[in-house]
CSV table of C-alpha atoms in Angstrom, one decimal:
chain,number,residue,atom,x,y,z
A,11,MET,CA,105.4,77.0,74.9
A,12,ILE,CA,103.6,78.9,77.7
A,13,ASN,CA,102.7,76.8,80.7
A,14,THR,CA,99.2,77.9,81.5
A,15,ARG,CA,99.2,76.0,84.9
A,16,ILE,CA,102.1,78.2,86.2
A,17,ILE,CA,100.3,81.3,85.0
A,18,LYS,CA,97.1,80.3,86.8
A,19,GLU,CA,99.1,79.6,90.0
A,20,LYS,CA,100.7,83.1,89.8
A,21,ASP,CA,97.3,84.7,89.2
A,22,LYS,CA,96.0,82.9,92.3
A,23,LYS,CA,98.8,84.2,94.4
A,24,LEU,CA,98.3,87.7,93.1
A,25,GLU,CA,94.6,87.4,93.9
A,26,ILE,CA,95.5,86.3,97.5
A,27,LEU,CA,97.9,89.2,98.0
A,28,LYS,CA,95.5,91.7,96.5
A,29,PHE,CA,92.8,90.6,98.9
A,30,ILE,CA,95.1,90.7,102.0
A,31,ILE,CA,96.5,94.1,101.1
A,32,ASN,CA,93.0,95.6,100.5
A,33,ASN,CA,91.7,94.1,103.7
A,34,LYS,CA,94.7,94.5,106.1
A,35,ASN,CA,92.6,96.6,108.5
A,36,LYS,CA,90.3,93.7,109.2
A,37,SER,CA,90.8,91.1,111.9
A,38,LEU,CA,93.4,88.4,111.2
A,39,ASN,CA,90.7,85.7,111.5
A,40,GLU,CA,88.7,87.3,108.7
A,41,ILE,CA,91.8,87.7,106.5
A,42,ILE,CA,93.0,84.2,107.0
A,43,THR,CA,89.5,82.7,106.4
A,44,VAL,CA,89.0,84.4,103.0
A,45,ALA,CA,92.6,84.2,101.8
A,46,ALA,CA,92.6,80.4,102.6
A,47,LYS,CA,89.4,79.9,100.6
A,48,ILE,CA,90.9,81.7,97.6
A,49,ALA,CA,94.1,79.6,98.0
A,50,CYS,CA,92.5,76.2,97.9
A,51,GLY,CA,88.9,76.8,96.8
A,52,TYR,CA,87.5,74.6,99.6
A,53,LEU,CA,84.0,75.1,100.9
A,54,LYS,CA,84.7,75.5,104.6
A,55,ILE,CA,87.6,77.1,106.3
A,56,MET,CA,87.8,76.8,110.1
A,57,ILE,CA,90.3,78.3,112.5
A,58,TYR,CA,90.9,76.5,115.8
A,59,GLU,CA,92.7,78.6,118.5
A,60,TYR,CA,94.4,77.2,121.5
A,61,ASP,CA,92.9,77.9,124.8
A,62,PRO,CA,95.7,77.4,127.4
A,63,LEU,CA,93.3,77.6,130.4
A,64,ASN,CA,91.2,74.7,129.3
A,65,ASN,CA,93.9,72.9,127.2
A,66,PHE,CA,91.9,72.5,124.0
A,67,LEU,CA,91.6,74.0,120.5
A,68,GLN,CA,88.3,75.8,119.8
A,69,THR,CA,86.7,77.7,117.0
A,70,LYS,CA,84.6,80.8,117.2
A,71,ILE,CA,80.9,80.2,117.8
A,72,THR,CA,79.3,78.7,114.6
A,73,GLN,CA,75.6,78.4,114.4
A,74,ASN,CA,75.3,78.7,118.2
A,75,LYS,CA,77.5,75.7,118.7
A,76,ARG,CA,81.1,75.9,119.9
A,77,PHE,CA,83.2,73.1,118.4
A,78,GLN,CA,86.1,71.9,120.6
A,79,LEU,CA,89.0,69.5,120.1
A,80,ASP,CA,90.7,68.0,123.1
A,81,LEU,CA,94.5,68.2,122.8
A,82,LYS,CA,94.7,64.4,123.1
A,83,GLU,CA,92.8,64.0,119.8
A,84,GLN,CA,94.3,63.4,116.4
A,85,LEU,CA,94.4,67.0,115.1
A,86,SER,CA,95.9,68.5,118.3
A,87,GLU,CA,98.8,66.1,118.5
A,88,SER,CA,99.7,65.9,114.9
A,89,VAL,CA,99.0,69.4,113.6
A,90,PHE,CA,99.2,71.7,116.7
A,91,ARG,CA,101.9,70.1,118.8
A,92,ALA,CA,104.0,68.4,116.1
A,93,LYS,CA,103.5,71.3,113.6
A,94,LYS,CA,102.7,69.0,110.7
A,95,ASN,CA,100.5,69.3,107.6
A,96,ILE,CA,97.8,66.7,107.4
A,97,ILE,CA,95.7,65.6,104.4
A,98,PHE,CA,92.4,64.0,105.2
A,99,SER,CA,90.3,61.7,103.1
A,100,LYS,CA,87.1,59.8,104.0
A,101,LYS,CA,87.7,57.1,101.3
A,102,ASN,CA,91.4,57.1,100.4
A,103,LYS,CA,93.1,55.0,103.1
A,104,GLU,CA,96.5,56.4,102.2
A,105,PHE,CA,95.7,59.5,104.1
A,106,GLU,CA,94.4,60.3,107.6
A,107,PRO,CA,90.7,59.7,108.1
A,108,LEU,CA,88.5,62.8,108.5
A,109,PRO,CA,87.8,63.8,112.1
A,110,LYS,CA,84.4,62.5,113.2
A,111,GLU,CA,83.1,66.1,113.6
A,112,PHE,CA,83.3,66.6,109.8
A,113,SER,CA,82.9,63.2,108.2
A,114,SER,CA,79.1,63.3,107.8
A,115,GLU,CA,79.3,66.5,105.7
A,116,TYR,CA,82.7,66.5,104.0
A,117,ASN,CA,84.9,64.0,102.1
A,118,THR,CA,88.4,65.6,102.1
A,119,GLY,CA,90.4,68.2,104.0
A,120,ILE,CA,93.7,69.7,104.9
A,121,SER,CA,94.9,70.9,108.3
A,122,ILE,CA,98.1,73.0,108.8
A,123,PRO,CA,99.5,74.9,111.8
A,124,ILE,CA,99.2,78.6,111.8
A,125,PRO,CA,102.7,80.2,111.8
A,126,PRO,CA,103.8,82.1,115.0
A,127,ASN,CA,102.2,85.6,115.2
A,128,LYS,CA,100.9,88.2,117.7
A,129,LYS,CA,97.2,87.2,117.5
A,130,ILE,CA,96.4,83.6,116.8
A,131,ASN,CA,97.9,80.4,118.2
A,132,GLY,CA,96.3,77.4,116.6
A,133,ILE,CA,95.6,75.5,113.4
A,134,ILE,CA,93.5,76.0,110.2
A,135,ILE,CA,91.3,73.3,108.7
A,136,ALA,CA,90.1,73.4,105.1
A,137,LEU,CA,87.2,71.1,104.2
A,138,ASN,CA,85.6,70.0,100.9
A,139,LYS,CA,82.8,67.8,99.7
A,140,ASN,CA,84.7,66.9,96.6
A,141,GLU,CA,86.2,63.4,96.8
A,142,THR,CA,89.3,64.4,94.9
A,143,THR,CA,92.4,64.1,97.1
A,144,PRO,CA,94.0,67.4,98.1
A,145,THR,CA,97.3,68.1,96.5
A,146,ILE,CA,100.7,69.4,97.6
A,147,LYS,CA,99.9,72.5,95.6
A,148,ASP,CA,96.8,73.1,97.7
A,149,ILE,CA,98.9,72.9,100.8
A,150,GLU,CA,101.5,75.2,99.4
A,151,ASN,CA,98.8,77.8,98.4
A,152,LEU,CA,97.4,77.6,102.0
A,153,GLU,CA,100.8,78.1,103.5
A,154,PHE,CA,101.3,81.1,101.2
A,155,ALA,CA,98.0,82.6,102.2
A,156,LEU,CA,98.7,82.1,105.9
A,157,TYR,CA,102.2,83.5,105.7
A,158,TYR,CA,101.3,86.7,103.9
A,159,SER,CA,98.0,87.2,105.9
A,160,ILE,CA,100.1,87.2,109.1
A,161,LYS,CA,103.0,89.2,107.7
A,162,ILE,CA,100.9,92.0,106.2
A,163,SER,CA,98.5,92.1,109.2
A,164,ASP,CA,101.4,92.3,111.6
A,165,ASN,CA,103.1,95.1,109.6
A,166,PHE,CA,99.8,97.0,109.6
A,167,LEU,CA,99.4,96.6,113.3
A,168,GLU,CA,102.9,97.9,113.9
A,169,GLU,CA,102.2,100.9,111.7
A,170,THR,CA,98.9,101.5,113.5
A,171,GLU,CA,100.6,101.5,116.9
A,172,LYS,CA,103.3,103.9,115.7
A,173,GLU,CA,100.7,106.3,114.3
A,174,ASN,CA,98.6,106.1,117.5
A,175,ILE,CA,95.5,104.9,115.7
A,176,ILE,CA,92.3,103.4,117.1
A,177,LYS,CA,90.4,101.2,114.7
A,178,VAL,CA,86.8,99.9,115.3
A,179,GLY,CA,85.3,98.2,112.3
A,180,LYS,CA,85.6,100.5,109.2
A,181,ASN,CA,86.2,103.5,111.4
A,182,ILE,CA,89.8,104.6,111.9
A,183,LEU,CA,90.6,107.4,114.4
A,184,ASN,CA,94.1,108.9,114.0
A,185,ILE,CA,95.0,110.5,117.4
A,186,ASN,CA,98.1,112.2,116.2
A,187,GLU,CA,96.5,113.9,113.2
A,188,SER,CA,93.1,114.4,114.8
A,189,LYS,CA,91.5,112.7,111.8
A,190,LEU,CA,88.6,110.3,111.4
A,191,LYS,CA,88.5,107.9,108.4
A,192,ILE,CA,85.5,105.9,107.3
A,193,ASP,CA,86.0,103.7,104.2
A,194,ASN,CA,88.1,106.0,102.0
A,195,LYS,CA,86.8,109.3,103.2
A,196,PHE,CA,88.1,111.4,106.1
A,197,ILE,CA,87.5,114.5,108.2
A,198,TYR,CA,89.7,116.6,110.4
A,199,LEU,CA,88.5,117.0,114.0
A,200,SER,CA,88.9,119.6,116.7
A,201,GLU,CA,90.7,118.6,119.8
A,202,ASN,CA,87.6,117.9,121.8
A,203,GLU,CA,85.8,116.2,118.9
A,204,ARG,CA,88.8,113.8,118.7
A,205,LYS,CA,88.7,113.3,122.5
A,206,ILE,CA,85.1,112.4,122.4
A,207,LEU,CA,85.6,109.8,119.7
A,208,GLU,CA,88.7,108.5,121.5
A,209,ILE,CA,86.6,107.7,124.6
A,210,LEU,CA,83.8,106.2,122.6
A,211,PHE,CA,86.1,104.1,120.4
A,212,ASN,CA,88.0,102.8,123.4
A,213,ASN,CA,84.7,101.8,125.0
A,214,SER,CA,82.9,100.4,121.9
A,215,ASN,CA,79.2,99.7,122.5
A,216,LYS,CA,79.5,100.8,126.2
A,217,ILE,CA,77.4,103.7,127.4
A,218,ILE,CA,79.6,106.6,128.5
A,219,LYS,CA,78.1,109.1,130.9
A,220,PRO,CA,78.3,112.8,129.9
A,221,LYS,CA,80.2,113.6,133.1
A,222,ILE,CA,83.1,111.3,132.0
A,223,ILE,CA,83.3,113.0,128.6
A,224,ILE,CA,83.1,116.5,130.2
A,225,ASN,CA,85.8,115.8,132.7
A,226,TYR,CA,88.1,114.6,129.9
A,227,CYS,CA,87.4,117.4,127.5
A,228,TRP,CA,86.8,120.4,129.8
A,229,PRO,CA,88.3,119.4,133.2
A,230,ASN,CA,88.5,122.9,134.6
A,231,ARG,CA,85.3,124.4,133.3
A,232,LYS,CA,82.0,124.6,135.1
A,233,ASN,CA,78.6,124.2,133.4
A,234,SER,CA,80.2,122.4,130.5
A,235,SER,CA,77.1,120.3,129.5
A,236,SER,CA,76.1,122.9,126.9
A,237,LEU,CA,79.6,122.7,125.4
A,238,LEU,CA,79.3,118.9,125.1
A,239,ASP,CA,75.9,119.2,123.4
A,240,VAL,CA,77.3,121.7,120.8
A,241,THR,CA,80.4,119.6,120.2
A,242,ILE,CA,78.5,116.4,119.8
A,243,PHE,CA,76.1,118.2,117.3
A,244,ARG,CA,79.0,119.4,115.2
A,245,LEU,CA,80.8,116.1,115.3
A,246,ARG,CA,77.7,114.2,114.2
A,247,LYS,CA,77.3,116.6,111.3
A,248,LYS,CA,80.9,116.0,110.2
A,249,ILE,CA,80.6,112.2,110.5
A,250,LYS,CA,77.4,112.2,108.3
A,251,GLU,CA,79.3,114.0,105.6
A,252,ILE,CA,81.7,111.1,105.0
A,253,ASN,CA,79.3,108.3,106.1
A,254,LYS,CA,76.4,108.5,103.6
A,255,GLY,CA,74.4,110.7,106.0
A,256,LYS,CA,74.5,108.1,108.8
A,257,ASP,CA,75.6,108.6,112.4
A,258,ILE,CA,77.8,106.4,114.6
A,259,ILE,CA,77.2,108.1,118.0
A,260,LYS,CA,74.1,106.9,119.7
A,261,THR,CA,72.4,108.9,122.5
A,262,VAL,CA,71.0,106.7,125.2
A,263,ARG,CA,68.3,108.7,126.9
A,264,ASN,CA,69.1,109.7,130.5
A,265,LYS,CA,72.3,107.7,130.4
A,266,GLY,CA,74.8,109.0,128.0
A,267,TYR,CA,76.4,108.3,124.6
A,268,LYS,CA,77.9,105.2,123.0
A,269,PHE,CA,79.7,104.4,119.7
A,270,THR,CA,78.0,101.8,117.5
A,271,LYS,CA,79.7,99.9,114.7
A,272,LYS,CA,76.4,99.8,112.9
A,273,SER,CA,75.6,103.2,111.4
A,274,PHE,CA,72.1,104.5,111.8
């Protein structure tokens, strides 16, 4: 007789792996948050990162409020320092009580330490309004999601560093191959087109003066401003071909150029 529960668990793990692999170029925080939600089906996933300067765990800004957990508190000692998994329940006294920050909105939760990696040092908290007590299988699925999120993300980072790639959002600039990739489309670049994008990508959302670009692309040529204008024009035309007619290089009048993640 076929065990449908085992099949469902395998399907869930395949779904987790598929998501991670298809989104490995995103930030580790984004990957973990969604992979964890797939793993346990909980409503809220929060990542608390350790801030060594202030000695507390903190999340990213959520609804203009920064949640902090002092390291003397329950989560910090049991999960972060002792590296233990914790099940929380507001009503079931056999488990740890929900931290006060969440007890007004949620009924159950799980917290587990994030395995060692190159980017995040902290814990993850999964919260649910359902009063059903979390199971060992929920924890195992979360651990599975965390492990492979980190493993695949770290491998992608190592490959990126080897290939000399600069990634900003969905835009990937391959320095060695002089190639720009947006989504699943790519264009080849001239040497100076690649240099211009290299400067802009490395200074995302900062205004770069034309003089800086000219000195990098044409260091020994005089009156190179016209060359810059022509190169920018051609580069924009190429970018629009693979980016649904939209540009990613913004001209800031009388100041210079900047790369923007939001196409326009």
